[in-house]
mmCIF file of C-alpha atoms in Angstrom:
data_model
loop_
_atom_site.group_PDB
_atom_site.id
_atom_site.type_symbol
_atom_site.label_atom_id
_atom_site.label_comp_id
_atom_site.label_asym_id
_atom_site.label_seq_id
_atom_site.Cartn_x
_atom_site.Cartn_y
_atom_site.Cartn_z
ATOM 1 C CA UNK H 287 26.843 -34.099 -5.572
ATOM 2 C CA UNK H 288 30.071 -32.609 -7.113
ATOM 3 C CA UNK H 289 28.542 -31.098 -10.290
ATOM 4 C CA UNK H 290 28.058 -27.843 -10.979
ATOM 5 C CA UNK H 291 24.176 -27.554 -10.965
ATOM 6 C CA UNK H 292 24.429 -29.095 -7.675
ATOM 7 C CA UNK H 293 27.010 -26.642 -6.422
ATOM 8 C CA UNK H 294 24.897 -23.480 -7.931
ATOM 9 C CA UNK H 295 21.245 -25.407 -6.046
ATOM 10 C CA UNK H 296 23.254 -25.113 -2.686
ATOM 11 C CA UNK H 297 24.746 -21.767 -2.780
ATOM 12 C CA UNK H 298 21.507 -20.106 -4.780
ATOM 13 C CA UNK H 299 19.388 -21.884 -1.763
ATOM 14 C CA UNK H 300 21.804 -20.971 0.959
ATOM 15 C CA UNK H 301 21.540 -17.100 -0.480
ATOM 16 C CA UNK H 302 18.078 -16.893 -0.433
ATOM 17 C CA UNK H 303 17.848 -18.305 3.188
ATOM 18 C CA UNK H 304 20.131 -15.952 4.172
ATOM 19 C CA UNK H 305 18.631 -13.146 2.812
ATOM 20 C CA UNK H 306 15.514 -13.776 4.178
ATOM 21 C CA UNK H 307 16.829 -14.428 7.582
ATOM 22 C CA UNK H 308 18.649 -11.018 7.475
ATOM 23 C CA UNK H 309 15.191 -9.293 5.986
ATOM 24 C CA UNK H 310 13.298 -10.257 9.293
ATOM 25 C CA UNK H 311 15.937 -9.392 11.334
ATOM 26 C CA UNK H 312 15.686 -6.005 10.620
ATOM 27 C CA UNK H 313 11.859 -5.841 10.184
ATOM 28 C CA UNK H 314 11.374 -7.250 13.731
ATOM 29 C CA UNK H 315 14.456 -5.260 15.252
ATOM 30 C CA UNK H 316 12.682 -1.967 14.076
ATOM 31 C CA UNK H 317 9.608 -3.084 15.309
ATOM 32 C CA UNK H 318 11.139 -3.936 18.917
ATOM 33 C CA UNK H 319 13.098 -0.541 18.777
ATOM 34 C CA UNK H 320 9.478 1.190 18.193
ATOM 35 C CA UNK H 321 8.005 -0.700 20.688
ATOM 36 C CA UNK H 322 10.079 -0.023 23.509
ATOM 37 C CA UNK H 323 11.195 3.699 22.579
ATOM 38 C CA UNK H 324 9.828 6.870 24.432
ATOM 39 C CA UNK H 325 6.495 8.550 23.283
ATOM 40 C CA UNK H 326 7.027 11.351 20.584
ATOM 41 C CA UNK H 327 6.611 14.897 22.214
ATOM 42 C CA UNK H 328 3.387 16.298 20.863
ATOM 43 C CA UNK H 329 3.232 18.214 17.923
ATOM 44 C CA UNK H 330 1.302 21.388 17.982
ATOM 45 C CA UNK H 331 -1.369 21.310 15.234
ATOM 46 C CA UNK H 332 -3.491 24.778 15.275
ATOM 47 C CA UNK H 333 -5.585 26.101 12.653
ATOM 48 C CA UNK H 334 -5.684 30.281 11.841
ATOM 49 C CA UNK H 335 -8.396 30.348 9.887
ATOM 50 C CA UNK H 336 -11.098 28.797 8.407
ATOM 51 C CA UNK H 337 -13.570 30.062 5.827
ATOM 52 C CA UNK H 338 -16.575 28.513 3.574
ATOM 53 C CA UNK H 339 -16.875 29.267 -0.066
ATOM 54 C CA UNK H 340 -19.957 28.432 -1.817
ATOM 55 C CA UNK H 341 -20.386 25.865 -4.860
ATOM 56 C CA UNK H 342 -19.765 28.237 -7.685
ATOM 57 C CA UNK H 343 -22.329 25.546 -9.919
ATOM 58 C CA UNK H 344 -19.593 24.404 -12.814
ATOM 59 C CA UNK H 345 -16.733 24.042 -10.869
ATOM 60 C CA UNK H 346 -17.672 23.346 -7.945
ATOM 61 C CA UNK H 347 -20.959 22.239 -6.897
ATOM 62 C CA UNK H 348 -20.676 21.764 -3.683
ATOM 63 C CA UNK H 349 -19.800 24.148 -0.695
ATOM 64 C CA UNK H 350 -15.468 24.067 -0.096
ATOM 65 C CA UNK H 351 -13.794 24.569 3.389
ATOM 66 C CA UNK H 352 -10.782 26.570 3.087
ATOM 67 C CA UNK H 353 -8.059 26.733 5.886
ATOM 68 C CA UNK H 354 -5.005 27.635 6.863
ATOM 69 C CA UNK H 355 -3.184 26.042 9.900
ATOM 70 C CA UNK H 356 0.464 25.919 11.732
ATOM 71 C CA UNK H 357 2.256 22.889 12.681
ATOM 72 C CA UNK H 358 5.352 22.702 14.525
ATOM 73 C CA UNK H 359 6.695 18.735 14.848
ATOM 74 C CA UNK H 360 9.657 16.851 15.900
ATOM 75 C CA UNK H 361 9.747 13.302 14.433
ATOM 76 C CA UNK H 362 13.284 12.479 14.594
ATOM 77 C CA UNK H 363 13.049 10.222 16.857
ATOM 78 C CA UNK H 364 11.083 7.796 14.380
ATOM 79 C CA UNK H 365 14.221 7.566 11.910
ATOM 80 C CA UNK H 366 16.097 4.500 12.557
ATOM 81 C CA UNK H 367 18.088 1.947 10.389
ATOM 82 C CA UNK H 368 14.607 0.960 8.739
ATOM 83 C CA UNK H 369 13.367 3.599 7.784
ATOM 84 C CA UNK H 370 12.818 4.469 4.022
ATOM 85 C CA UNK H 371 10.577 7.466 4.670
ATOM 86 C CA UNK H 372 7.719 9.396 6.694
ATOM 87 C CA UNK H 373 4.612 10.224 4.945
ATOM 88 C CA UNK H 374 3.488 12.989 7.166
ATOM 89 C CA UNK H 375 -0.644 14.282 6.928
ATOM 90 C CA UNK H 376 -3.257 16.120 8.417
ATOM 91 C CA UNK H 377 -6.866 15.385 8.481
ATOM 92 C CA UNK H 378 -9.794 16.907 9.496
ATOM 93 C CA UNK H 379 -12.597 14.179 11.033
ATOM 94 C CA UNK H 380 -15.752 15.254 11.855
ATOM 95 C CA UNK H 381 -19.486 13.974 12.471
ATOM 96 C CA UNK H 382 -22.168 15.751 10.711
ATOM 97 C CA UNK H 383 -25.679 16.313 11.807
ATOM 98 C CA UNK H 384 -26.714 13.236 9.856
ATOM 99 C CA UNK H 385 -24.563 10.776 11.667
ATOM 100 C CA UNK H 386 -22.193 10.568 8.639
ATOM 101 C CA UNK H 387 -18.508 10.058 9.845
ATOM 102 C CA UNK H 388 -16.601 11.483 7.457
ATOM 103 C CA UNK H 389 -12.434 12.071 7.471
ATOM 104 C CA UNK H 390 -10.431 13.938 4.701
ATOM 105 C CA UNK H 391 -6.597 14.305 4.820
ATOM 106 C CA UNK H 392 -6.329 18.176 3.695
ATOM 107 C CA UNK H 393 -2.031 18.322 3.777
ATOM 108 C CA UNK H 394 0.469 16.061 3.610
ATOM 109 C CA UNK H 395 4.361 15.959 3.133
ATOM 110 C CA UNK H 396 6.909 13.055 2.630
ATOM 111 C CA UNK H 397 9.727 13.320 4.889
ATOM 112 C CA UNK H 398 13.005 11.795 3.742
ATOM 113 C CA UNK H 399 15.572 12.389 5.914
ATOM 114 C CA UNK H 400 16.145 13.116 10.021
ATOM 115 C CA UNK H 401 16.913 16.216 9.451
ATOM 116 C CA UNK H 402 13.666 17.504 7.621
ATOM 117 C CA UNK H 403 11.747 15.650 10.364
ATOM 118 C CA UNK H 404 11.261 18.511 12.595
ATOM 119 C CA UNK H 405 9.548 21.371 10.653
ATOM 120 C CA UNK H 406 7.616 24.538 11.534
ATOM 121 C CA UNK H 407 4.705 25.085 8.525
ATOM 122 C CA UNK H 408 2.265 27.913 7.863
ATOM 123 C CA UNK H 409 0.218 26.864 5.016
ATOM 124 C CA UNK H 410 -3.089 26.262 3.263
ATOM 125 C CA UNK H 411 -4.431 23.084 2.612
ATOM 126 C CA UNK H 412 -3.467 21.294 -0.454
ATOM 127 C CA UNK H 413 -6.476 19.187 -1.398
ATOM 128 C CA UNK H 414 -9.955 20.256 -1.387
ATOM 129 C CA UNK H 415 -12.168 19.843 1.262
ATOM 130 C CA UNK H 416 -15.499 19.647 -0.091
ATOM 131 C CA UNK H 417 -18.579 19.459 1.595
ATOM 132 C CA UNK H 418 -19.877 16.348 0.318
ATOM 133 C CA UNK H 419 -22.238 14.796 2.750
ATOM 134 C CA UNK H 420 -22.925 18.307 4.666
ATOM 135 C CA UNK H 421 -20.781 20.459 7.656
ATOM 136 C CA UNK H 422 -23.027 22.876 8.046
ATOM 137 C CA UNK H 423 -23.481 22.787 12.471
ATOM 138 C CA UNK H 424 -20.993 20.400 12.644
ATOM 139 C CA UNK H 425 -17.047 20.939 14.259
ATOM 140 C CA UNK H 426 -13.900 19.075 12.745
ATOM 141 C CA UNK H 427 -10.778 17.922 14.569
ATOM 142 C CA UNK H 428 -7.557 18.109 12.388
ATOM 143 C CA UNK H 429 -5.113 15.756 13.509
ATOM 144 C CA UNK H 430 -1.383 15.590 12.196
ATOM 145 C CA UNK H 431 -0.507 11.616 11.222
ATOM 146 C CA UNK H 432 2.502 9.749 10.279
ATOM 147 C CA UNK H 433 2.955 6.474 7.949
ATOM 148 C CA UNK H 434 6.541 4.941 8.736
ATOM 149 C CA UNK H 435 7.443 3.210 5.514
ATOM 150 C CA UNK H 436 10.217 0.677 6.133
ATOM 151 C CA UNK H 437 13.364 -0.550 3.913
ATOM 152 C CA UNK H 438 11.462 -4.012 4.330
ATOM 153 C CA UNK H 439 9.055 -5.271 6.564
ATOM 154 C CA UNK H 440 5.237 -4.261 8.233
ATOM 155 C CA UNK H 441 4.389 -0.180 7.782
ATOM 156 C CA UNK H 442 3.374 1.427 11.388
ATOM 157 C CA UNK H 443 0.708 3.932 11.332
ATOM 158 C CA UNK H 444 1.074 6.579 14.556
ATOM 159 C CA UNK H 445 -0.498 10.113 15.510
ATOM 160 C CA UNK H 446 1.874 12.765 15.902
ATOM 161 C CA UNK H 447 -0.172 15.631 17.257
ATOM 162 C CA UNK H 448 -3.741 17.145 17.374
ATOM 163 C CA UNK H 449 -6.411 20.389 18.217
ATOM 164 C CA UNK H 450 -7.694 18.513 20.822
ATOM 165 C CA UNK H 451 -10.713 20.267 20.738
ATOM 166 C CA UNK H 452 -13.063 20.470 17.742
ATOM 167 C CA UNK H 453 -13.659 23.413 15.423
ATOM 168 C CA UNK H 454 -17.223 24.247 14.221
ATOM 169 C CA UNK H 455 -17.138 25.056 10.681
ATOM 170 C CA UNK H 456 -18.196 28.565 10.312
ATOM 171 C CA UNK H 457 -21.023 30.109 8.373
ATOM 172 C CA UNK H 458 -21.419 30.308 4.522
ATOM 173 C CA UNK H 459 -19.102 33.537 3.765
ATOM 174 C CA UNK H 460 -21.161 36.363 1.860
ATOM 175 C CA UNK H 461 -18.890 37.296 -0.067
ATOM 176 C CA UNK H 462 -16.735 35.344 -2.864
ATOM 177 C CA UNK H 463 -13.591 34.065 -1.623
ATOM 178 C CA UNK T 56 27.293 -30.810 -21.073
ATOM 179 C CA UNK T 57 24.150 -31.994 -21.378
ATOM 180 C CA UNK T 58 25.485 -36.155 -21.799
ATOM 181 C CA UNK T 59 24.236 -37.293 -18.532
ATOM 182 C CA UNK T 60 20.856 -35.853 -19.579
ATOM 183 C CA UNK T 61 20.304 -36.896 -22.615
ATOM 184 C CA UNK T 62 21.578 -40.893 -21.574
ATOM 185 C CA UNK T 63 18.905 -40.183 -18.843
ATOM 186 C CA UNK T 64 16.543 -39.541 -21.487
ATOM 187 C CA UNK T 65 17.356 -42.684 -23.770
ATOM 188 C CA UNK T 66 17.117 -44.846 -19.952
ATOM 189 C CA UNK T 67 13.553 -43.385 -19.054
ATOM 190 C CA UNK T 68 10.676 -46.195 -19.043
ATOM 191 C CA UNK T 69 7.316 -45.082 -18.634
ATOM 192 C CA UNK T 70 6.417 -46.039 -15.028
ATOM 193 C CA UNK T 71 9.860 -44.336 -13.920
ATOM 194 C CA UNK T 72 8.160 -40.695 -16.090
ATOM 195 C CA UNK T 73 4.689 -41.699 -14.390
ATOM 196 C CA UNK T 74 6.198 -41.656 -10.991
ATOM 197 C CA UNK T 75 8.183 -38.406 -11.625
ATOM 198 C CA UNK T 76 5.092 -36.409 -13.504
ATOM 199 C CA UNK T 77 3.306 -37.681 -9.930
ATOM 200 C CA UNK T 78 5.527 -35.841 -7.831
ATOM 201 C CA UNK T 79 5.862 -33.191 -9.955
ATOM 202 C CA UNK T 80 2.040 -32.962 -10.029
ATOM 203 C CA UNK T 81 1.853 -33.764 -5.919
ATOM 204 C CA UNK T 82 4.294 -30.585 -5.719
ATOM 205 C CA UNK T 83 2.099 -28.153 -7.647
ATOM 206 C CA UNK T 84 -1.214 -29.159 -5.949
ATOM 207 C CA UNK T 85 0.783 -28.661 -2.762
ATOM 208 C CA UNK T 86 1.926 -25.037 -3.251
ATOM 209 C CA UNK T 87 -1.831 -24.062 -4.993
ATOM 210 C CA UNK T 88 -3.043 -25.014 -1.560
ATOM 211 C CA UNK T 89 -0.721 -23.074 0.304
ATOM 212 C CA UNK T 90 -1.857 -20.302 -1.610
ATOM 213 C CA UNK T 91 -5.602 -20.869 -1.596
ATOM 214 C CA UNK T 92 -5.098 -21.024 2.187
ATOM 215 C CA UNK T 93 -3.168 -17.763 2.606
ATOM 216 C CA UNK T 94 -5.910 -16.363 0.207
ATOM 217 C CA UNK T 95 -8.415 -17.312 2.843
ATOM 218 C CA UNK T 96 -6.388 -16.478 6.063
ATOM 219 C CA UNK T 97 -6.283 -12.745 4.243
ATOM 220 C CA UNK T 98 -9.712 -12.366 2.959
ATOM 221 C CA UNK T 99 -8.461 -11.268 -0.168
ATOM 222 C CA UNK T 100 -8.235 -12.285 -3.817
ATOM 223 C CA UNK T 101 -4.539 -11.865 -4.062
ATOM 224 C CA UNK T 102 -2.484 -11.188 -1.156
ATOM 225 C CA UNK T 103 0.601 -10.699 -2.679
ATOM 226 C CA UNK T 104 0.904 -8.209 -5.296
ATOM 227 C CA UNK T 105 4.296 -6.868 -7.526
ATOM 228 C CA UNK T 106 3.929 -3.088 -7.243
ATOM 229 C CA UNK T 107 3.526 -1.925 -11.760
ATOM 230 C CA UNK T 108 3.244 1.856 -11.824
ATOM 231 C CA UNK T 109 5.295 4.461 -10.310
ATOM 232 C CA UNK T 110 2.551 6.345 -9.061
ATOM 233 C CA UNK T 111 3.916 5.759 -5.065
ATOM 234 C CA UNK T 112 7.103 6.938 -5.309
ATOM 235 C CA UNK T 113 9.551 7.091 -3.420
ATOM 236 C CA UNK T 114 7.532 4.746 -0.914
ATOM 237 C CA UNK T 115 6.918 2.039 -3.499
ATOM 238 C CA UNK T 116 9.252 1.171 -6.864
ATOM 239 C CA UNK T 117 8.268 -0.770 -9.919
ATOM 240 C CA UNK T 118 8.808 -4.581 -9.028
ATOM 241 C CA UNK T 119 8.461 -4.294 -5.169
ATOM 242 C CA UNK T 120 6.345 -6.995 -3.226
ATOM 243 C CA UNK T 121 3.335 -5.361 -0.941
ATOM 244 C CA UNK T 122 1.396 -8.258 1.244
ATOM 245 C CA UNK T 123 -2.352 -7.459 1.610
ATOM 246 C CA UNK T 124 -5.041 -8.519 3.814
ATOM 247 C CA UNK T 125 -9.100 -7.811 3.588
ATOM 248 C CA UNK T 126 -10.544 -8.095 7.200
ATOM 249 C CA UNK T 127 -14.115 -8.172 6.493
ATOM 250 C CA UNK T 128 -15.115 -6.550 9.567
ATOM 251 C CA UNK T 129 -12.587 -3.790 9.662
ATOM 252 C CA UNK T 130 -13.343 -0.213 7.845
ATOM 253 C CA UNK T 131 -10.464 1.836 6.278
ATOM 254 C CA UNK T 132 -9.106 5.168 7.157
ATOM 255 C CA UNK T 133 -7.783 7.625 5.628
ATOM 256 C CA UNK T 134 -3.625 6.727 4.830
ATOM 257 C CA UNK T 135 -3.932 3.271 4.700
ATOM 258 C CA UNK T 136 -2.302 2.233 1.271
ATOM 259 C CA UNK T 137 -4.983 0.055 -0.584
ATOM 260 C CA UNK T 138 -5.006 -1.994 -3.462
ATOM 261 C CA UNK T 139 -7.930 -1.370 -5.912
ATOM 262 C CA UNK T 140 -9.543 -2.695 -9.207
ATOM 263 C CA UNK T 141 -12.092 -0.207 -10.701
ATOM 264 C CA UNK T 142 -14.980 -2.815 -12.369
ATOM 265 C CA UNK T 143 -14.998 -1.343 -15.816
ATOM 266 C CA UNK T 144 -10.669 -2.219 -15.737
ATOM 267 C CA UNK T 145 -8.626 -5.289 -14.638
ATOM 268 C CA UNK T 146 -5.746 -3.917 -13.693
ATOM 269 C CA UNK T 147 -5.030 -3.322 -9.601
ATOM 270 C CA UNK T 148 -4.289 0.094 -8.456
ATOM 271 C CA UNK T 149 -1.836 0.904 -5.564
ATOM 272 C CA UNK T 150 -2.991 4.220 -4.160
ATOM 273 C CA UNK T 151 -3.362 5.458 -0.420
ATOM 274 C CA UNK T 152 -6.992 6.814 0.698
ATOM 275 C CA UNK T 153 -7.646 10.565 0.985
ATOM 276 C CA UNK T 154 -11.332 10.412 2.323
ATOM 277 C CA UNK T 155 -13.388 8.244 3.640
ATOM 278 C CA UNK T 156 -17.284 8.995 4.434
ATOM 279 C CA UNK T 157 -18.579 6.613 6.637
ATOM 280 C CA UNK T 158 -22.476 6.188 6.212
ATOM 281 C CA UNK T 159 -24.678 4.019 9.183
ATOM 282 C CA UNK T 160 -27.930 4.498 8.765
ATOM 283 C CA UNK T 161 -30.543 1.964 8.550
ATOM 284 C CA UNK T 162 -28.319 -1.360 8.801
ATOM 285 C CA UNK T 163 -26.749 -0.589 5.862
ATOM 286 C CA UNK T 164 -22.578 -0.204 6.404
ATOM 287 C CA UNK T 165 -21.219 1.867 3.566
ATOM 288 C CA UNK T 166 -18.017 3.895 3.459
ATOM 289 C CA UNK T 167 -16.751 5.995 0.455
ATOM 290 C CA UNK T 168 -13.108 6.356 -0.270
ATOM 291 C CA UNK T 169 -11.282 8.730 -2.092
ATOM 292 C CA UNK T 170 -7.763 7.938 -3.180
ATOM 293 C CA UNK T 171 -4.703 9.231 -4.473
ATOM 294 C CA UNK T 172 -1.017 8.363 -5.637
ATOM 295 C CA UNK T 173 1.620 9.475 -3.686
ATOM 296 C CA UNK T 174 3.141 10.963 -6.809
ATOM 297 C CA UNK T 175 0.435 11.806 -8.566
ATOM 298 C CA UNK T 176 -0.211 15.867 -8.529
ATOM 299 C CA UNK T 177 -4.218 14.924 -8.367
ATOM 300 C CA UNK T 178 -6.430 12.316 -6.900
ATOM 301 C CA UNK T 179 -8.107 9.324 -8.965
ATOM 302 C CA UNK T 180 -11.786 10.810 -9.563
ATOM 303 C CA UNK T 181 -10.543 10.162 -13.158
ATOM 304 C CA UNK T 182 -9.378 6.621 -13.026
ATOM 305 C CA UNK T 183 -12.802 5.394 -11.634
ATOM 306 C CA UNK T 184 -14.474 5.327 -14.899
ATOM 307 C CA UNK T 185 -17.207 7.681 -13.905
ATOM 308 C CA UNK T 186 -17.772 6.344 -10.048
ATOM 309 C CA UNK T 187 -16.970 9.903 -7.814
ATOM 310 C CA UNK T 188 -16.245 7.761 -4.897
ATOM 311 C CA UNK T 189 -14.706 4.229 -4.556
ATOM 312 C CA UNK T 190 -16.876 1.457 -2.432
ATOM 313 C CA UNK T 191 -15.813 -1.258 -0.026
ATOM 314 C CA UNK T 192 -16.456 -3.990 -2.890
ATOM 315 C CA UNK T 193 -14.263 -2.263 -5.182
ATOM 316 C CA UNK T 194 -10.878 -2.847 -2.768
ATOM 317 C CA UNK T 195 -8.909 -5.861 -3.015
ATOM 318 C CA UNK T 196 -6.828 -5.233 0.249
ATOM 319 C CA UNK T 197 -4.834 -2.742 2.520
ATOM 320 C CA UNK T 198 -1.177 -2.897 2.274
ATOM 321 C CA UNK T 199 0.326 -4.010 5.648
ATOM 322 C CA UNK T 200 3.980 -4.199 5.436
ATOM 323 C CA UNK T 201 6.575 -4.559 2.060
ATOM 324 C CA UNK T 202 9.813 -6.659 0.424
ATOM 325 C CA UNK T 203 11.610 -4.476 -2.126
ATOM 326 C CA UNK T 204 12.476 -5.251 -5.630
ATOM 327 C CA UNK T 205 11.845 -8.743 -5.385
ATOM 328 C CA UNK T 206 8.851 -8.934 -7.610
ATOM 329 C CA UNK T 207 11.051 -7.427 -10.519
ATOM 330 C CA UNK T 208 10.936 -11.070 -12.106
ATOM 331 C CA UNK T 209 7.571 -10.919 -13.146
ATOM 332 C CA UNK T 210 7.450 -7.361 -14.697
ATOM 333 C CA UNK T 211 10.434 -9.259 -16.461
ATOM 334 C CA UNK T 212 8.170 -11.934 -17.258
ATOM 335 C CA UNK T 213 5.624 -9.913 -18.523
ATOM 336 C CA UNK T 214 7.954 -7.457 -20.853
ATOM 337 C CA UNK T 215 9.620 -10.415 -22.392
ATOM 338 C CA UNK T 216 7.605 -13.278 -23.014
ATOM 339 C CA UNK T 217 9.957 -15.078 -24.374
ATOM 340 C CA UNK T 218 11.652 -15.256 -21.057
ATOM 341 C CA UNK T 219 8.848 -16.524 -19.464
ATOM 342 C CA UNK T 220 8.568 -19.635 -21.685
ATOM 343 C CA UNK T 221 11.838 -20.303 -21.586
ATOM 344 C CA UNK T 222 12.248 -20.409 -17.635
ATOM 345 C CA UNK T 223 9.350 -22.289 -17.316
ATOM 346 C CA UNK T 224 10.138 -24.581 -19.874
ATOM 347 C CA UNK T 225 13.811 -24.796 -18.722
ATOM 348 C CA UNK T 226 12.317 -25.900 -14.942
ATOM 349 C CA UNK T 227 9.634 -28.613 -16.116
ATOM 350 C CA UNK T 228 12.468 -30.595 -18.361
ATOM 351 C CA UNK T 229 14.767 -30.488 -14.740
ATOM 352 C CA UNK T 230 11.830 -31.744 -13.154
ATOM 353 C CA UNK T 231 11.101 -34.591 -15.257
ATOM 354 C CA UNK T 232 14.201 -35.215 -15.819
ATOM 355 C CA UNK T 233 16.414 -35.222 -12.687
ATOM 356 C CA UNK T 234 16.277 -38.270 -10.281
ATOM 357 C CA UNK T 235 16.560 -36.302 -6.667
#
């Protein structure tokens, strides 16, 4: 009882209940803070233009959306004591005329701290959207996303913002883009 | 040190070893069915997985635990975090979708994911050994929540062998030996 392999069992056994106990107390105290906090204010997700290029046959062989959009968010409220980061994206979902559902995630951005959690962007889209299963006469939604990725504990998936309505995908442009 | 042990040794008759390799053995079978169970609750192969590349910082580190599950019935959207194995390698992948193309026609339920590391400048179309798109059969699980660091033991394990036979040598000699 009094030896040391004994004394090193207890305390090595007491740690790791400890730790564990203090683990899920913070996973389920972020979780009940999330829960019962007010809904995020809408971002405003709104997209300036959007083009089609043709397949070009070796690079590309299929047709490419390109677009450009504006987001303004405020996520601050999401950063508590759990939080390790935000992974922030937009994705454009849409139905084509074949009943394929498709969804591709054109942006995305980690956030780190509170204080880059409320940003203002005008960019392009930094993946490409390819047309793989067809968009001609169809119309995409973009919708702005978060992943909350915790110090420890379950990750919590959310929506931060949308166009509401759905954008039909323009034309084949004439000209290369 | 080590006299107790040893006179413990010289003591031992073989019904006394018997009795302790039987509840060493009754220990084992118990924990493998722990894990066969949580295997099944999860519908997946492996539900907990140590986290090997780097390719998801900052949100995951070398050595940090990720718990899976595999509902059978649920389809996956783009940023979930998955957990892959490509056929032609063995080794799981930790990446987070970046399409999906969901495809109902005729009875047949297929969806088509594209995925990509975090930190990675590009997405996998190169690490699918000449598949364009990932299918539903090829995922092991979707990440659902995350302990950190606590899996650095068995990249340990796996960079030092030597460690690993010595640990688990160390533990089965206590376990025969002790009388607790």
């Amino acid at each position: 009882m009094h030896t040391i392999w004994s004394r090193i069992n207890n305390i090595s056994a007491l740690l790791s209940s400890c730790m564990m106990g203090l683990f899920a107390a913070i996973a389920l105290s972020s979780l009940a803070q999330q829960f019962f906090q007010a809904p995020l204010d809408p971002s405003s997700v709104s997209i300036t233009s959007l083009k089609v290029a043709p397949g070009k046959g070796k690079q590309s062989k299929v047709d490419h959306a390109l677009v450009q959009f504006e987001l303004d968010a405020n996520l601050t409220p999401l950063f508590n004591w759990n939080t390790k980061q935000l992974f922030v994206y937009l994705d454009a979902e849409y139905t084509n005329s074949k009943g394929v559902k498709n969804s591709v995630v054109i942006w995305d951005r980690i956030v780190r701290s509170k204080s880059s959690a409320k940003f203002h962007v005008e960019a392009r889209q930094k993946y490409a959207f390819r047309d793989v299963t067809g968009f001609r006469d169809s119309a995409a939604t973009y919708t702005l996303r978060y992943n909350l990725m915790p110090h420890v504990g379950a990750l919590v998936y959310g929506v931060a913002g949308s166009t509401n309505n759905s954008i039909p995908f323009p034309p084949l442009a004439k000209n290369n883009v | 040190m080590f006299s107790r042990e040893l006179k413990a040794l010289r003591r031992l008759d073989p019904r006394q070893f018997l009795l302790q390799a039987l509840n060493y053995a009754g220990g084992m079978a118990t924990t493998l069915m722990f894990w066969h169970a949580l295997c099944l609750a999860t519908n997946c192969e492996s539900p907990v997985v140590v986290v090997l590349s780097g390719s998801m910082e900052p949100a995951f580190y070398r050595g940090d635990l990720i718990f899976l599950t595999n509902p059978a019935s649920e389809r996956y959207h783009i940023g979930d975090i998955t957990v892959y194995k490509v056929p032609s390698q063995d080794i799981p992948i930790v990446h987070r979708v970046l399409e999906t193309h969901d495809f109902f026609d005729s009875g047949v339920d297929q969806q088509l994911l594209l995925t990509k590391g975090d930190n990675n400048p590009v997405d996998d179309t190169q690490l699918y050994g000449g598949l364009e798109y990932l299918e539903r059969k090829h995922i092991v699980g979707k990440v659902r929540g995350f302990l950190p660091y606590i899996g650095y033991v068995t990249i340990a394990m796996n960079d030092f062998p030597r460690l690993k036979y010595a640990l688990l040598g160390g533990l089965g000699l206590l376990g025969l030996l002790q009388r607790e």
